[in-house]
PDB file of C-alpha atoms in Angstrom:
ATOM      1  CA  HIS A  98     -13.840  12.060  -2.417  1.00 47.00           C
ATOM      2  CA  ASN A  99     -10.302  12.985  -3.750  1.00 50.00           C
ATOM      3  CA  THR A 100      -9.745  11.944  -7.364  1.00 50.00           C
ATOM      4  CA  ILE A 101      -7.036  12.889  -9.886  1.00 52.00           C
ATOM      5  CA  ASN A 102      -6.882  13.521 -13.686  1.00 56.00           C
ATOM      6  CA  SER A 103      -5.783  10.517 -15.643  1.00 63.00           C
ATOM      7  CA  GLY A 104      -2.683  11.182 -17.256  1.00 70.00           C
ATOM      8  CA  PRO A 105      -1.275   9.599 -20.659  1.00 75.00           C
ATOM      9  CA  ASP A 106      -0.604   6.016 -20.561  1.00 78.00           C
ATOM     10  CA  LEU A 107       3.248   5.391 -20.224  1.00 74.00           C
ATOM     11  CA  LEU A 108       4.530   3.161 -22.917  1.00 81.00           C
ATOM     12  CA  GLU A 109       7.946   2.651 -21.519  1.00 83.00           C
ATOM     13  CA  PRO A 110       9.259   2.152 -18.109  1.00 84.00           C
ATOM     14  CA  HIS A 111      10.022   5.524 -15.793  1.00 79.00           C
ATOM     15  CA  ILE A 112      11.459   6.163 -12.494  1.00 83.00           C
ATOM     16  CA  LEU A 113       9.026   6.869  -9.641  1.00 84.00           C
ATOM     17  CA  ARG A 114      10.487  10.125  -8.553  1.00 87.00           C
ATOM     18  CA  SER A 115       8.467  10.086  -5.447  1.00 90.00           C
ATOM     19  CA  LEU A 116      10.282   6.977  -4.051  1.00 90.00           C
ATOM     20  CA  SER A 117      13.797   7.796  -5.646  1.00 89.00           C
ATOM     21  CA  ASN A 118      15.432   8.521  -2.342  1.00 91.00           C
ATOM     22  CA  ASN A 119      13.998   5.180  -0.821  1.00 91.00           C
ATOM     23  CA  LYS A 120      15.736   1.936  -1.342  1.00 95.00           C
ATOM     24  CA  ALA A 121      13.028  -0.649  -2.100  1.00 95.00           C
ATOM     25  CA  THR A 122      13.267  -4.269  -1.171  1.00 96.00           C
ATOM     26  CA  SER A 123       9.963  -5.462  -2.476  1.00 96.00           C
ATOM     27  CA  ILE A 124       7.003  -4.551  -4.469  1.00 94.00           C
ATOM     28  CA  HIS A 125       3.639  -5.835  -4.352  1.00 95.00           C
ATOM     29  CA  THR A 126       0.756  -4.999  -6.644  1.00 93.00           C
ATOM     30  CA  SER A 127      -2.713  -6.000  -7.864  1.00 82.00           C
ATOM     31  CA  CYS A 128      -3.222  -6.219 -11.279  1.00 77.00           C
ATOM     32  CA  SER A 129      -6.951  -6.129 -11.035  1.00 81.00           C
ATOM     33  CA  GLY A 130      -7.043  -3.691  -8.293  1.00 79.00           C
ATOM     34  CA  CYS A 131      -4.578  -1.240  -9.386  1.00 91.00           C
ATOM     35  CA  HIS A 132      -2.790  -0.303  -6.392  1.00 94.00           C
ATOM     36  CA  CYS A 133       0.918  -1.024  -4.991  1.00 95.00           C
ATOM     37  CA  VAL A 134       2.808  -1.398  -1.999  1.00 97.00           C
ATOM     38  CA  VAL A 135       6.481  -0.872  -1.755  1.00 97.00           C
ATOM     39  CA  LEU A 136       8.524  -1.858   1.162  1.00 98.00           C
ATOM     40  CA  ASP A 137      11.767  -0.284   1.878  1.00 98.00           C
ATOM     41  CA  ILE A 138      15.145  -1.145   3.513  1.00 98.00           C
ATOM     42  CA  ASP A 139      13.814   0.469   6.661  1.00 97.00           C
ATOM     43  CA  GLY A 140      10.664  -1.465   6.961  1.00 98.00           C
ATOM     44  CA  ASN A 141       8.412   1.220   5.925  1.00 98.00           C
ATOM     45  CA  ALA A 142       5.295   0.442   3.501  1.00 97.00           C
ATOM     46  CA  TRP A 143       4.620   3.005   0.787  1.00 97.00           C
ATOM     47  CA  LEU A 144       1.125   2.801  -0.652  1.00 96.00           C
ATOM     48  CA  PHE A 145      -0.310   4.246  -3.799  1.00 95.00           C
ATOM     49  CA  GLY A 146      -2.887   3.540  -6.554  1.00 93.00           C
ATOM     50  CA  ARG A 147      -6.575   3.016  -6.537  1.00 92.00           C
ATOM     51  CA  ASN A 148      -8.019   3.004  -2.943  1.00 91.00           C
ATOM     52  CA  GLU A 149     -11.484   1.496  -3.901  1.00 88.00           C
ATOM     53  CA  ARG A 150     -13.176   0.242  -0.845  1.00 89.00           C
ATOM     54  CA  ALA A 151     -10.416   1.539   1.238  1.00 90.00           C
ATOM     55  CA  ALA A 152      -7.988  -0.978  -0.116  1.00 91.00           C
ATOM     56  CA  LEU A 153      -5.198   0.895   0.987  1.00 92.00           C
ATOM     57  CA  GLY A 154      -6.488   1.781   4.465  1.00 90.00           C
ATOM     58  CA  VAL A 155      -7.346   5.288   3.840  1.00 90.00           C
ATOM     59  CA  THR A 156     -11.090   6.342   3.831  1.00 87.00           C
ATOM     60  CA  GLY A 157     -12.488   9.134   1.865  1.00 90.00           C
ATOM     61  CA  THR A 158     -10.034   8.911  -0.713  1.00 91.00           C
ATOM     62  CA  ASP A 159     -10.489   7.219  -4.006  1.00 92.00           C
ATOM     63  CA  VAL A 160      -6.880   7.352  -5.368  1.00 93.00           C
ATOM     64  CA  ILE A 161      -3.393   7.723  -3.772  1.00 94.00           C
ATOM     65  CA  SER A 162      -1.251   9.298  -6.373  1.00 92.00           C
ATOM     66  CA  GLU A 163       2.133   7.727  -7.188  1.00 90.00           C
ATOM     67  CA  ASN A 164       3.519  11.365  -6.853  1.00 91.00           C
ATOM     68  CA  ALA A 165       2.508  11.484  -3.156  1.00 93.00           C
ATOM     69  CA  PRO A 166       2.507   7.979  -1.791  1.00 95.00           C
ATOM     70  CA  ARG A 167       1.331   7.428   1.945  1.00 96.00           C
ATOM     71  CA  ARG A 168       4.061   6.221   4.026  1.00 97.00           C
ATOM     72  CA  VAL A 169       2.963   3.777   6.795  1.00 96.00           C
ATOM     73  CA  THR A 170       4.905   2.301   9.483  1.00 97.00           C
ATOM     74  CA  ALA A 171       4.261  -0.424  11.747  1.00 96.00           C
ATOM     75  CA  SER A 172       4.150   1.608  14.668  1.00 96.00           C
ATOM     76  CA  ASP A 173       1.492   3.800  12.934  1.00 95.00           C
ATOM     77  CA  LEU A 174      -0.672   0.782  13.143  1.00 94.00           C
ATOM     78  CA  GLY A 175       0.184   0.131  16.794  1.00 94.00           C
ATOM     79  CA  ALA A 176       2.940  -2.454  16.629  1.00 95.00           C
ATOM     80  CA  SER A 177       5.724  -2.344  19.103  1.00 95.00           C
ATOM     81  CA  LYS A 178       8.899  -0.274  18.656  1.00 94.00           C
ATOM     82  CA  GLY A 179      11.332  -1.958  16.195  1.00 96.00           C
ATOM     83  CA  THR A 180       8.711  -3.774  14.232  1.00 97.00           C
ATOM     84  CA  ARG A 181       9.047  -3.446  10.467  1.00 98.00           C
ATOM     85  CA  PHE A 182       7.115  -4.492   7.538  1.00 97.00           C
ATOM     86  CA  VAL A 183       8.666  -7.606   5.795  1.00 98.00           C
ATOM     87  CA  HIS A 184       5.940  -8.750   3.422  1.00 97.00           C
ATOM     88  CA  ALA A 185       2.675  -7.514   1.771  1.00 97.00           C
ATOM     89  CA  ALA A 186      -0.116  -8.615  -0.532  1.00 94.00           C
ATOM     90  CA  CYS A 187      -2.647  -6.850  -2.632  1.00 94.00           C
ATOM     91  CA  GLY A 188      -5.871  -8.335  -3.888  1.00 90.00           C
ATOM     92  CA  LYS A 189      -8.358  -6.715  -5.902  1.00 89.00           C
ATOM     93  CA  ASN A 190      -9.975  -4.314  -3.017  1.00 90.00           C
ATOM     94  CA  HIS A 191      -7.722  -5.172  -0.171  1.00 91.00           C
ATOM     95  CA  THR A 192      -4.158  -4.940   1.173  1.00 94.00           C
ATOM     96  CA  LEU A 193      -2.414  -7.012   3.910  1.00 94.00           C
ATOM     97  CA  LEU A 194       0.799  -6.057   5.461  1.00 96.00           C
ATOM     98  CA  VAL A 195       3.116  -8.427   7.656  1.00 96.00           C
ATOM     99  CA  GLY A 196       5.260  -7.020  10.484  1.00 97.00           C
ATOM    100  CA  SER A 197       8.610  -8.474  11.396  1.00 98.00           C
ATOM    101  CA  ASP A 198       7.003  -9.723  14.795  1.00 96.00           C
ATOM    102  CA  GLY A 199       4.420 -12.018  12.762  1.00 95.00           C
ATOM    103  CA  GLN A 200       1.293  -9.640  13.116  1.00 94.00           C
ATOM    104  CA  VAL A 201      -0.688  -9.183   9.947  1.00 93.00           C
ATOM    105  CA  TRP A 202      -2.689  -5.993   9.321  1.00 94.00           C
ATOM    106  CA  SER A 203      -5.570  -5.673   6.501  1.00 92.00           C
ATOM    107  CA  ALA A 204      -7.585  -3.162   4.905  1.00 92.00           C
ATOM    108  CA  GLY A 205     -10.349  -3.067   2.327  1.00 91.00           C
ATOM    109  CA  MET A 206     -13.322  -4.884   1.295  1.00 87.00           C
ATOM    110  CA  ASN A 207     -14.736  -7.562   3.325  1.00 80.00           C
ATOM    111  CA  ASN A 208     -17.563  -9.124   1.964  1.00 79.00           C
ATOM    112  CA  THR A 209     -16.103 -12.671   2.130  1.00 72.00           C
ATOM    113  CA  GLY A 210     -13.853 -12.413   5.197  1.00 72.00           C
ATOM    114  CA  GLN A 211     -10.677 -11.443   3.307  1.00 71.00           C
ATOM    115  CA  VAL A 212      -9.794  -9.164   5.715  1.00 70.00           C
ATOM    116  CA  ARG A 213     -11.609 -10.376   8.750  1.00 62.00           C
ATOM    117  CA  ILE A 214     -10.166  -9.785  12.139  1.00 55.00           C
ATOM    118  CA  LEU A 215      -9.705 -12.866  13.892  1.00 48.00           C
ATOM    119  CA  HIS A 216      -9.541 -13.100  18.061  1.00 39.00           C
TER     120      HIS A 216
END
């Protein structure tokens, strides 16, 4: 598993320099799960934070650093061309992404069906 060293607590707001060239439209976070999704004007999702139980959809990694957030597009997940992410939600150990075509993608812990795939 990949881990990063904990840095000092930040006692005042700071700029996330890794996302400074992106224009965010919304930010979604989980206070108990410690991970974030930032949606930008192009419909991309930028994922970072604790990835416990693959809450951010990445296996084999405990943490995705905010210094190198993971960029995900709807087409990366199999959506048709032109589909953009328009909303997201974060739980303690899971994440949901909503596409402009109405599709919903889920990742993470599924012990009570919170990311269950419906047919």
